[in-house]
């Protein structure tokens, strides 16, 4: 139906998250039809990013510089480190624009099922960072799942001697959430974590 | 093919973007896995968590297919233990023992009921949930065909003052008969044999450590041999946390701080 190169493009696109073979075909067709305005700039951006992208040796973030822009930003609060599971979580917190400290990306969570052990995570550099004199708080922003919280408890143990304050994100009623649609466990957590108004 | 049953979530592995292969322990179907579409959705994420009980409907064209599952929430337990590292580790340990040791699609209704009782106790944090956990491990061994004989002493036939278990025969040995071989035998904690065991330990953690060693030995020998990787890491972490975090009064302490002020 299409040439080898086009088929290869479709095959590669279909491996991207959110795209299947049909949507990859549509995306490829769209790019081919808008070759100058979409396809060529996209190819350049892909090539440039592939050449420049790095993992920050300080925090594990993805950026084109090492240390990353967040780590070297002098306007950020260097006394607080927010520990996240992955770069996607870091981006989510940055989108919310609610946190002005620095991050530490673990690169996963401990998982008995998948055989992920502490040695597989970016932990040792966190221990070193926690010992720095200017760090006073570490926020454990791991997911509220069994693996996420197991990792948080493990980190709490490991950081116990560092002398820094260890906190975690709140759990409970989501913004815009309706009580009627919440599961029992979330309701229970929301009730037990209630705050005076 | 179709069945409907209640099941305890043992594990969930993501498949593709929104799906997951979920493994359940059900009463009539045993350990059974199936594909759950939309497992990553907001509605399902809080339901498909290890330790929760769900109403499951499984469908497949042929019986030996993986099939798809539809899950509805029944009992939510995980949220009640997320802040308690020891109870969370206990839940994970029990789930991993079942996931790694129990054959698939083989009904174990007694084990299902025992697991439900255990998980309820862990979620509620009852006073005796640790004893219940190790009692459950003894029951798990029995369900898998490797039961311990704790009814009488293998040497004298005595039914009282049982203090040890032979690591080879898995049979109880009385305190008197086992004393000369104490170093070679496994200590039998009192709570596993009711009032027929050794005197009360000075510290509950002593009994718990003995129980962990006892069931761990037989689980490793019969179900999780070292050459195949040994006991699940989650079980080791639970035992380590349990014994390390036990205060002198025997009360489990330590928790993640709730707020910066608590830290």
CSV table of N, CA and C in Angstrom, one decimal, chain A residues 38-173:
chain,number,residue,atom,x,y,z
A,38,UNK,N,4.9,20.4,9.3
A,38,UNK,CA,4.8,19.5,10.5
A,38,UNK,C,6.0,18.5,10.5
A,39,UNK,N,6.1,17.8,9.4
A,39,UNK,CA,7.0,16.6,9.3
A,39,UNK,C,8.5,17.1,9.5
A,40,UNK,N,8.9,18.1,8.7
A,40,UNK,CA,10.4,18.4,8.8
A,40,UNK,C,10.7,19.1,10.1
A,41,UNK,N,9.9,20.0,10.7
A,41,UNK,CA,10.2,20.5,12.0
A,41,UNK,C,10.2,19.5,13.1
A,42,UNK,N,9.3,18.5,12.9
A,42,UNK,CA,9.2,17.4,13.9
A,42,UNK,C,10.5,16.6,13.8
A,43,UNK,N,10.9,16.3,12.6
A,43,UNK,CA,12.1,15.4,12.4
A,43,UNK,C,13.4,16.2,13.0
A,44,UNK,N,13.4,17.5,12.8
A,44,UNK,CA,14.5,18.3,13.3
A,44,UNK,C,14.5,18.3,14.9
A,45,UNK,N,13.3,18.5,15.4
A,45,UNK,CA,13.2,18.5,16.9
A,45,UNK,C,13.6,17.1,17.5
A,46,UNK,N,13.1,16.1,16.8
A,46,UNK,CA,13.5,14.7,17.3
A,46,UNK,C,15.0,14.5,17.3
A,47,UNK,N,15.6,14.9,16.2
A,47,UNK,CA,17.0,14.7,16.0
A,47,UNK,C,17.8,15.5,17.1
A,48,UNK,N,17.4,16.8,17.2
A,48,UNK,CA,18.1,17.7,18.2
A,48,UNK,C,17.9,17.2,19.6
A,49,UNK,N,16.7,16.8,19.9
A,49,UNK,CA,16.5,16.3,21.3
A,49,UNK,C,17.3,15.0,21.6
A,50,UNK,N,17.3,14.1,20.6
A,50,UNK,CA,18.0,12.8,20.8
A,50,UNK,C,19.4,13.1,21.0
A,51,UNK,N,20.0,14.1,20.4
A,51,UNK,CA,21.4,14.4,20.5
A,51,UNK,C,21.7,15.1,21.9
A,52,UNK,N,20.8,15.9,22.3
A,52,UNK,CA,21.1,16.7,23.5
A,52,UNK,C,20.6,16.2,24.8
A,53,UNK,N,19.6,15.3,24.8
A,53,UNK,CA,18.9,15.0,26.1
A,53,UNK,C,19.9,14.2,27.0
A,54,UNK,N,19.8,14.5,28.3
A,54,UNK,CA,20.6,13.9,29.3
A,54,UNK,C,19.8,13.6,30.6
A,55,UNK,N,20.3,12.7,31.4
A,55,UNK,CA,19.8,12.5,32.7
A,55,UNK,C,20.6,13.3,33.7
A,56,UNK,N,19.9,14.1,34.5
A,56,UNK,CA,20.6,14.9,35.5
A,56,UNK,C,21.3,14.0,36.5
A,57,UNK,N,22.6,14.2,36.7
A,57,UNK,CA,23.3,13.3,37.7
A,57,UNK,C,22.9,13.7,39.1
A,58,UNK,N,22.4,14.8,39.3
A,58,UNK,CA,22.0,15.3,40.7
A,58,UNK,C,20.6,14.7,41.1
A,59,UNK,N,19.6,14.9,40.2
A,59,UNK,CA,18.3,14.5,40.6
A,59,UNK,C,17.6,13.4,39.8
A,60,UNK,N,18.2,13.1,38.6
A,60,UNK,CA,17.6,12.1,37.8
A,60,UNK,C,16.6,12.6,36.8
A,61,UNK,N,16.4,13.9,36.7
A,61,UNK,CA,15.4,14.5,35.8
A,61,UNK,C,16.0,14.4,34.4
A,62,UNK,N,15.1,14.6,33.4
A,62,UNK,CA,15.6,14.6,32.0
A,62,UNK,C,15.6,16.0,31.5
A,63,UNK,N,16.8,16.4,31.0
A,63,UNK,CA,16.9,17.7,30.5
A,63,UNK,C,18.0,17.7,29.4
A,64,UNK,N,18.2,18.9,28.8
A,64,UNK,CA,19.3,19.0,27.8
A,64,UNK,C,20.6,19.4,28.5
A,65,UNK,N,20.6,19.7,29.8
A,65,UNK,CA,21.8,20.1,30.4
A,65,UNK,C,22.0,19.2,31.7
A,66,UNK,N,23.2,19.1,32.2
A,66,UNK,CA,23.5,18.3,33.4
A,66,UNK,C,24.4,19.1,34.3
A,67,UNK,N,24.0,19.6,35.5
A,67,UNK,CA,22.7,19.4,36.1
A,67,UNK,C,21.6,20.1,35.4
A,68,UNK,N,20.4,19.7,35.7
A,68,UNK,CA,19.2,20.1,34.9
A,68,UNK,C,18.8,21.6,35.3
A,69,UNK,N,17.9,22.2,34.6
A,69,UNK,CA,17.6,23.6,34.8
A,69,UNK,C,17.0,23.8,36.2
A,70,UNK,N,16.3,22.8,36.7
A,70,UNK,CA,15.7,22.9,38.1
A,70,UNK,C,16.7,22.9,39.1
A,71,UNK,N,17.7,22.0,39.0
A,71,UNK,CA,18.8,21.9,40.0
A,71,UNK,C,19.6,23.2,40.1
A,72,UNK,N,19.8,23.8,39.0
A,72,UNK,CA,20.7,25.0,39.0
A,72,UNK,C,19.9,26.3,39.2
A,73,UNK,N,18.6,26.3,39.2
A,73,UNK,CA,17.8,27.5,39.3
A,73,UNK,C,18.0,28.1,40.7
A,74,UNK,N,18.6,29.3,40.8
A,74,UNK,CA,18.8,29.9,42.2
A,74,UNK,C,17.6,30.3,42.9
A,75,UNK,N,16.5,30.5,42.1
A,75,UNK,CA,15.2,31.0,42.7
A,75,UNK,C,14.5,29.9,43.4
A,76,UNK,N,14.9,28.6,43.3
A,76,UNK,CA,14.3,27.5,43.9
A,76,UNK,C,14.8,27.3,45.3
A,77,UNK,N,13.9,26.8,46.2
A,77,UNK,CA,14.2,26.5,47.6
A,77,UNK,C,15.1,25.3,47.7
A,78,UNK,N,16.3,25.5,48.0
A,78,UNK,CA,17.3,24.3,48.1
A,78,UNK,C,17.1,23.5,49.4
A,79,UNK,N,16.3,24.0,50.3
A,79,UNK,CA,16.2,23.2,51.5
A,79,UNK,C,15.1,22.1,51.5
A,80,UNK,N,14.3,22.1,50.4
A,80,UNK,CA,13.3,21.0,50.3
A,80,UNK,C,13.5,20.2,49.0
A,81,UNK,N,13.5,18.9,49.2
A,81,UNK,CA,13.6,17.9,48.1
A,81,UNK,C,12.3,17.1,48.0
A,82,UNK,N,11.7,17.1,46.9
A,82,UNK,CA,10.5,16.3,46.7
A,82,UNK,C,10.9,15.0,45.9
A,83,UNK,N,10.7,13.9,46.5
A,83,UNK,CA,11.1,12.6,45.9
A,83,UNK,C,9.9,12.0,45.1
A,84,UNK,N,10.1,11.8,43.8
A,84,UNK,CA,9.0,11.3,43.0
A,84,UNK,C,9.5,9.9,42.3
A,85,UNK,N,8.5,9.2,41.8
A,85,UNK,CA,8.8,7.9,41.2
A,85,UNK,C,9.5,8.0,39.9
A,86,UNK,N,8.9,8.9,39.1
A,86,UNK,CA,9.4,9.0,37.7
A,86,UNK,C,9.4,10.5,37.2
A,87,UNK,N,9.9,10.7,36.0
A,87,UNK,CA,10.0,12.0,35.5
A,87,UNK,C,8.6,12.5,35.2
A,88,UNK,N,7.6,11.6,34.8
A,88,UNK,CA,6.3,12.0,34.6
A,88,UNK,C,5.6,12.7,35.8
A,89,UNK,N,6.0,12.2,37.0
A,89,UNK,CA,5.4,12.8,38.2
A,89,UNK,C,6.0,14.1,38.5
A,90,UNK,N,7.3,14.3,38.1
A,90,UNK,CA,8.0,15.6,38.3
A,90,UNK,C,7.3,16.6,37.4
A,91,UNK,N,7.1,16.2,36.1
A,91,UNK,CA,6.4,17.1,35.2
A,91,UNK,C,5.0,17.5,35.7
A,92,UNK,N,4.3,16.5,36.3
A,92,UNK,CA,2.9,16.8,36.8
A,92,UNK,C,3.0,17.8,37.9
A,93,UNK,N,4.0,17.7,38.8
A,93,UNK,CA,4.1,18.7,39.9
A,93,UNK,C,4.5,20.1,39.4
A,94,UNK,N,5.4,20.1,38.3
A,94,UNK,CA,5.8,21.3,37.7
A,94,UNK,C,4.6,22.0,37.0
A,95,UNK,N,3.7,21.2,36.4
A,95,UNK,CA,2.5,21.7,35.7
A,95,UNK,C,1.6,22.4,36.7
A,96,UNK,N,1.5,21.8,37.9
A,96,UNK,CA,0.7,22.4,39.0
A,96,UNK,C,1.3,23.7,39.5
A,97,UNK,N,2.6,23.9,39.3
A,97,UNK,CA,3.2,25.1,39.7
A,97,UNK,C,3.1,25.4,41.2
A,98,UNK,N,3.0,24.3,42.0
A,98,UNK,CA,2.8,24.4,43.4
A,98,UNK,C,4.0,24.2,44.3
A,99,UNK,N,5.1,23.7,43.6
A,99,UNK,CA,6.2,23.3,44.4
A,99,UNK,C,7.5,24.1,43.9
A,100,UNK,N,8.2,24.8,44.7
A,100,UNK,CA,9.3,25.6,44.3
A,100,UNK,C,10.6,25.1,44.8
A,101,UNK,N,10.6,23.8,45.3
A,101,UNK,CA,11.9,23.3,45.8
A,101,UNK,C,12.5,22.5,44.7
A,102,UNK,N,13.4,21.5,45.0
A,102,UNK,CA,14.1,20.7,44.0
A,102,UNK,C,13.5,19.3,44.1
A,103,UNK,N,13.8,18.5,43.1
A,103,UNK,CA,13.3,17.1,43.1
A,103,UNK,C,14.4,16.0,43.2
A,104,UNK,N,13.9,14.8,43.4
A,104,UNK,CA,14.8,13.7,43.2
A,104,UNK,C,13.9,12.5,42.6
A,105,UNK,N,14.4,12.1,41.4
A,105,UNK,CA,13.6,11.1,40.7
A,105,UNK,C,14.2,9.7,41.0
A,106,UNK,N,13.3,8.8,41.6
A,106,UNK,CA,13.8,7.5,42.0
A,106,UNK,C,14.0,6.5,40.8
A,107,UNK,N,13.2,6.7,39.7
A,107,UNK,CA,13.3,5.8,38.6
A,107,UNK,C,12.5,4.6,38.8
A,108,UNK,N,11.5,4.6,39.6
A,108,UNK,CA,10.7,3.4,39.9
A,108,UNK,C,10.3,3.3,41.3
A,109,UNK,N,9.8,2.2,41.7
A,109,UNK,CA,9.4,1.9,43.1
A,109,UNK,C,9.8,0.5,43.4
A,110,UNK,N,10.0,0.2,44.7
A,110,UNK,CA,10.3,-1.2,45.1
A,110,UNK,C,9.1,-2.1,44.7
A,111,UNK,N,9.3,-3.2,44.2
A,111,UNK,CA,8.2,-4.1,43.8
A,111,UNK,C,8.6,-5.5,44.0
A,112,UNK,N,7.9,-6.2,44.9
A,112,UNK,CA,8.2,-7.6,45.1
A,112,UNK,C,7.8,-8.4,43.9
A,113,UNK,N,6.7,-8.0,43.2
A,113,UNK,CA,6.2,-8.7,42.0
A,113,UNK,C,7.2,-8.6,40.9
A,114,UNK,N,7.7,-7.4,40.6
A,114,UNK,CA,8.6,-7.2,39.5
A,114,UNK,C,10.0,-7.4,39.8
A,115,UNK,N,10.3,-7.7,41.1
A,115,UNK,CA,11.7,-7.9,41.5
A,115,UNK,C,12.5,-6.6,41.5
A,116,UNK,N,11.9,-5.5,41.8
A,116,UNK,CA,12.7,-4.2,41.8
A,116,UNK,C,13.2,-4.1,43.3
A,117,UNK,N,14.5,-4.0,43.4
A,117,UNK,CA,15.1,-3.9,44.8
A,117,UNK,C,15.7,-2.5,44.9
A,118,UNK,N,16.1,-2.1,46.2
A,118,UNK,CA,16.7,-0.8,46.4
A,118,UNK,C,17.9,-0.5,45.4
A,119,UNK,N,18.6,-1.6,45.1
A,119,UNK,CA,19.8,-1.3,44.2
A,119,UNK,C,19.4,-0.9,42.8
A,120,UNK,N,18.1,-1.1,42.4
A,120,UNK,CA,17.6,-0.8,41.1
A,120,UNK,C,17.2,0.7,41.1
A,121,UNK,N,17.1,1.3,42.2
A,121,UNK,CA,16.6,2.7,42.3
A,121,UNK,C,17.7,3.7,42.5
A,122,UNK,N,17.4,5.0,42.2
A,122,UNK,CA,18.3,6.1,42.3
A,122,UNK,C,18.3,6.6,43.8
A,123,UNK,N,18.8,5.7,44.7
A,123,UNK,CA,18.7,6.0,46.1
A,123,UNK,C,20.0,6.6,46.7
A,124,UNK,N,21.1,6.1,46.3
A,124,UNK,CA,22.4,6.5,47.0
A,124,UNK,C,22.6,8.0,46.9
A,125,UNK,N,22.3,8.5,45.7
A,125,UNK,CA,22.5,10.0,45.5
A,125,UNK,C,21.5,10.8,46.4
A,126,UNK,N,20.3,10.2,46.7
A,126,UNK,CA,19.4,10.9,47.6
A,126,UNK,C,19.9,10.9,49.0
A,127,UNK,N,20.6,9.8,49.4
A,127,UNK,CA,21.1,9.8,50.8
A,127,UNK,C,22.2,10.9,50.9
A,128,UNK,N,23.0,11.0,49.9
A,128,UNK,CA,24.1,12.0,49.9
A,128,UNK,C,23.4,13.4,49.9
A,129,UNK,N,22.4,13.6,49.1
A,129,UNK,CA,21.8,14.9,49.1
A,129,UNK,C,21.1,15.3,50.4
A,130,UNK,N,20.5,14.2,51.0
A,130,UNK,CA,19.8,14.5,52.3
A,130,UNK,C,20.8,14.9,53.4
A,131,UNK,N,22.0,14.5,53.3
A,131,UNK,CA,23.0,14.9,54.3
A,131,UNK,C,23.6,16.3,54.2
A,132,UNK,N,23.2,16.9,53.0
A,132,UNK,CA,23.7,18.3,52.8
A,132,UNK,C,23.2,19.2,53.9
A,133,UNK,N,24.0,20.2,54.3
A,133,UNK,CA,23.6,21.0,55.4
A,133,UNK,C,22.4,21.9,55.1
A,134,UNK,N,22.2,22.3,53.8
A,134,UNK,CA,21.1,23.2,53.5
A,134,UNK,C,19.7,22.5,53.4
A,135,UNK,N,19.7,21.1,53.4
A,135,UNK,CA,18.4,20.4,53.2
A,135,UNK,C,17.7,20.2,54.6
A,136,UNK,N,16.5,20.7,54.7
A,136,UNK,CA,15.8,20.5,56.0
A,136,UNK,C,14.5,19.7,55.9
A,137,UNK,N,14.0,19.5,54.6
A,137,UNK,CA,12.8,18.6,54.5
A,137,UNK,C,12.9,17.8,53.2
A,138,UNK,N,12.4,16.6,53.4
A,138,UNK,CA,12.2,15.7,52.2
A,138,UNK,C,10.8,15.3,52.1
A,139,UNK,N,10.2,15.6,51.0
A,139,UNK,CA,8.8,15.2,50.8
A,139,UNK,C,8.7,13.9,49.9
A,140,UNK,N,8.1,12.9,50.5
A,140,UNK,CA,8.0,11.7,49.7
A,140,UNK,C,6.7,11.7,48.9
A,141,UNK,N,6.8,11.9,47.6
A,141,UNK,CA,5.6,12.1,46.8
A,141,UNK,C,5.4,10.8,45.9
A,142,UNK,N,5.6,9.7,46.6
A,142,UNK,CA,5.4,8.4,45.8
A,142,UNK,C,3.9,8.2,45.8
A,143,UNK,N,3.5,7.3,44.8
A,143,UNK,CA,2.0,7.1,44.6
A,143,UNK,C,1.4,6.4,45.8
A,144,UNK,N,0.1,6.6,46.0
A,144,UNK,CA,-0.6,5.9,47.1
A,144,UNK,C,-1.0,4.5,46.7
A,145,UNK,N,0.0,3.7,46.3
A,145,UNK,CA,-0.2,2.3,46.0
A,145,UNK,C,0.6,1.5,47.0
A,146,UNK,N,0.5,0.2,47.0
A,146,UNK,CA,1.2,-0.6,47.9
A,146,UNK,C,2.7,-0.5,47.6
A,147,UNK,N,3.1,-0.5,46.4
A,147,UNK,CA,4.6,-0.4,46.0
A,147,UNK,C,5.1,1.0,46.4
A,148,UNK,N,4.2,2.0,46.0
A,148,UNK,CA,4.6,3.4,46.3
A,148,UNK,C,4.9,3.7,47.8
A,149,UNK,N,3.9,3.2,48.6
A,149,UNK,CA,4.0,3.4,50.0
A,149,UNK,C,5.1,2.5,50.7
A,150,UNK,N,5.3,1.3,50.1
A,150,UNK,CA,6.4,0.5,50.6
A,150,UNK,C,7.7,1.2,50.4
A,151,UNK,N,7.9,1.8,49.2
A,151,UNK,CA,9.1,2.6,48.9
A,151,UNK,C,9.2,3.7,49.9
A,152,UNK,N,8.1,4.4,50.2
A,152,UNK,CA,8.1,5.6,51.1
A,152,UNK,C,8.6,5.1,52.5
A,153,UNK,N,8.0,4.0,53.0
A,153,UNK,CA,8.4,3.5,54.3
A,153,UNK,C,9.9,3.1,54.3
A,154,UNK,N,10.4,2.5,53.2
A,154,UNK,CA,11.8,2.1,53.1
A,154,UNK,C,12.7,3.4,53.2
A,155,UNK,N,12.3,4.4,52.4
A,155,UNK,CA,13.0,5.7,52.4
A,155,UNK,C,13.0,6.3,53.8
A,156,UNK,N,11.9,6.3,54.5
A,156,UNK,CA,11.8,6.8,55.8
A,156,UNK,C,12.8,6.2,56.7
A,157,UNK,N,12.9,4.8,56.6
A,157,UNK,CA,13.9,4.1,57.4
A,157,UNK,C,15.3,4.6,57.1
A,158,UNK,N,15.6,4.6,55.8
A,158,UNK,CA,17.0,4.9,55.4
A,158,UNK,C,17.4,6.4,55.7
A,159,UNK,N,16.3,7.3,55.7
A,159,UNK,CA,16.6,8.7,56.0
A,159,UNK,C,16.5,9.1,57.5
A,160,UNK,N,16.2,8.1,58.3
A,160,UNK,CA,15.9,8.4,59.7
A,160,UNK,C,17.1,9.1,60.4
A,161,UNK,N,18.3,8.7,60.0
A,161,UNK,CA,19.5,9.3,60.7
A,161,UNK,C,20.0,10.6,60.1
A,162,UNK,N,19.3,11.0,59.0
A,162,UNK,CA,19.8,12.2,58.3
A,162,UNK,C,19.5,13.5,59.1
A,163,UNK,N,18.5,13.4,59.9
A,163,UNK,CA,18.1,14.6,60.7
A,163,UNK,C,17.2,15.5,60.0
A,164,UNK,N,16.8,15.2,58.8
A,164,UNK,CA,15.9,16.1,58.0
A,164,UNK,C,14.4,15.7,58.3
A,165,UNK,N,13.5,16.6,58.2
A,165,UNK,CA,12.1,16.4,58.4
A,165,UNK,C,11.6,15.6,57.1
A,166,UNK,N,10.9,14.5,57.4
A,166,UNK,CA,10.4,13.7,56.3
A,166,UNK,C,8.8,13.8,56.3
A,167,UNK,N,8.3,14.2,55.2
A,167,UNK,CA,6.8,14.3,55.1
A,167,UNK,C,6.3,13.6,53.8
A,168,UNK,N,5.0,13.4,53.8
A,168,UNK,CA,4.4,12.8,52.6
A,168,UNK,C,3.2,13.6,52.1
A,169,UNK,N,2.8,13.4,50.9
A,169,UNK,CA,1.6,14.1,50.4
A,169,UNK,C,0.3,13.6,51.1
A,170,UNK,N,-0.7,14.5,51.2
A,170,UNK,CA,-1.9,14.2,51.8
A,170,UNK,C,-2.7,13.2,50.9
A,171,UNK,N,-3.7,12.5,51.5
A,171,UNK,CA,-4.5,11.6,50.8
A,171,UNK,C,-6.0,11.9,51.2
A,172,UNK,N,-6.9,11.7,50.3
A,172,UNK,CA,-8.3,11.8,50.6
A,172,UNK,C,-9.2,12.3,49.5
A,173,UNK,N,-10.1,13.2,49.8
A,173,UNK,CA,-11.1,13.7,48.8
A,173,UNK,C,-10.4,14.5,47.7
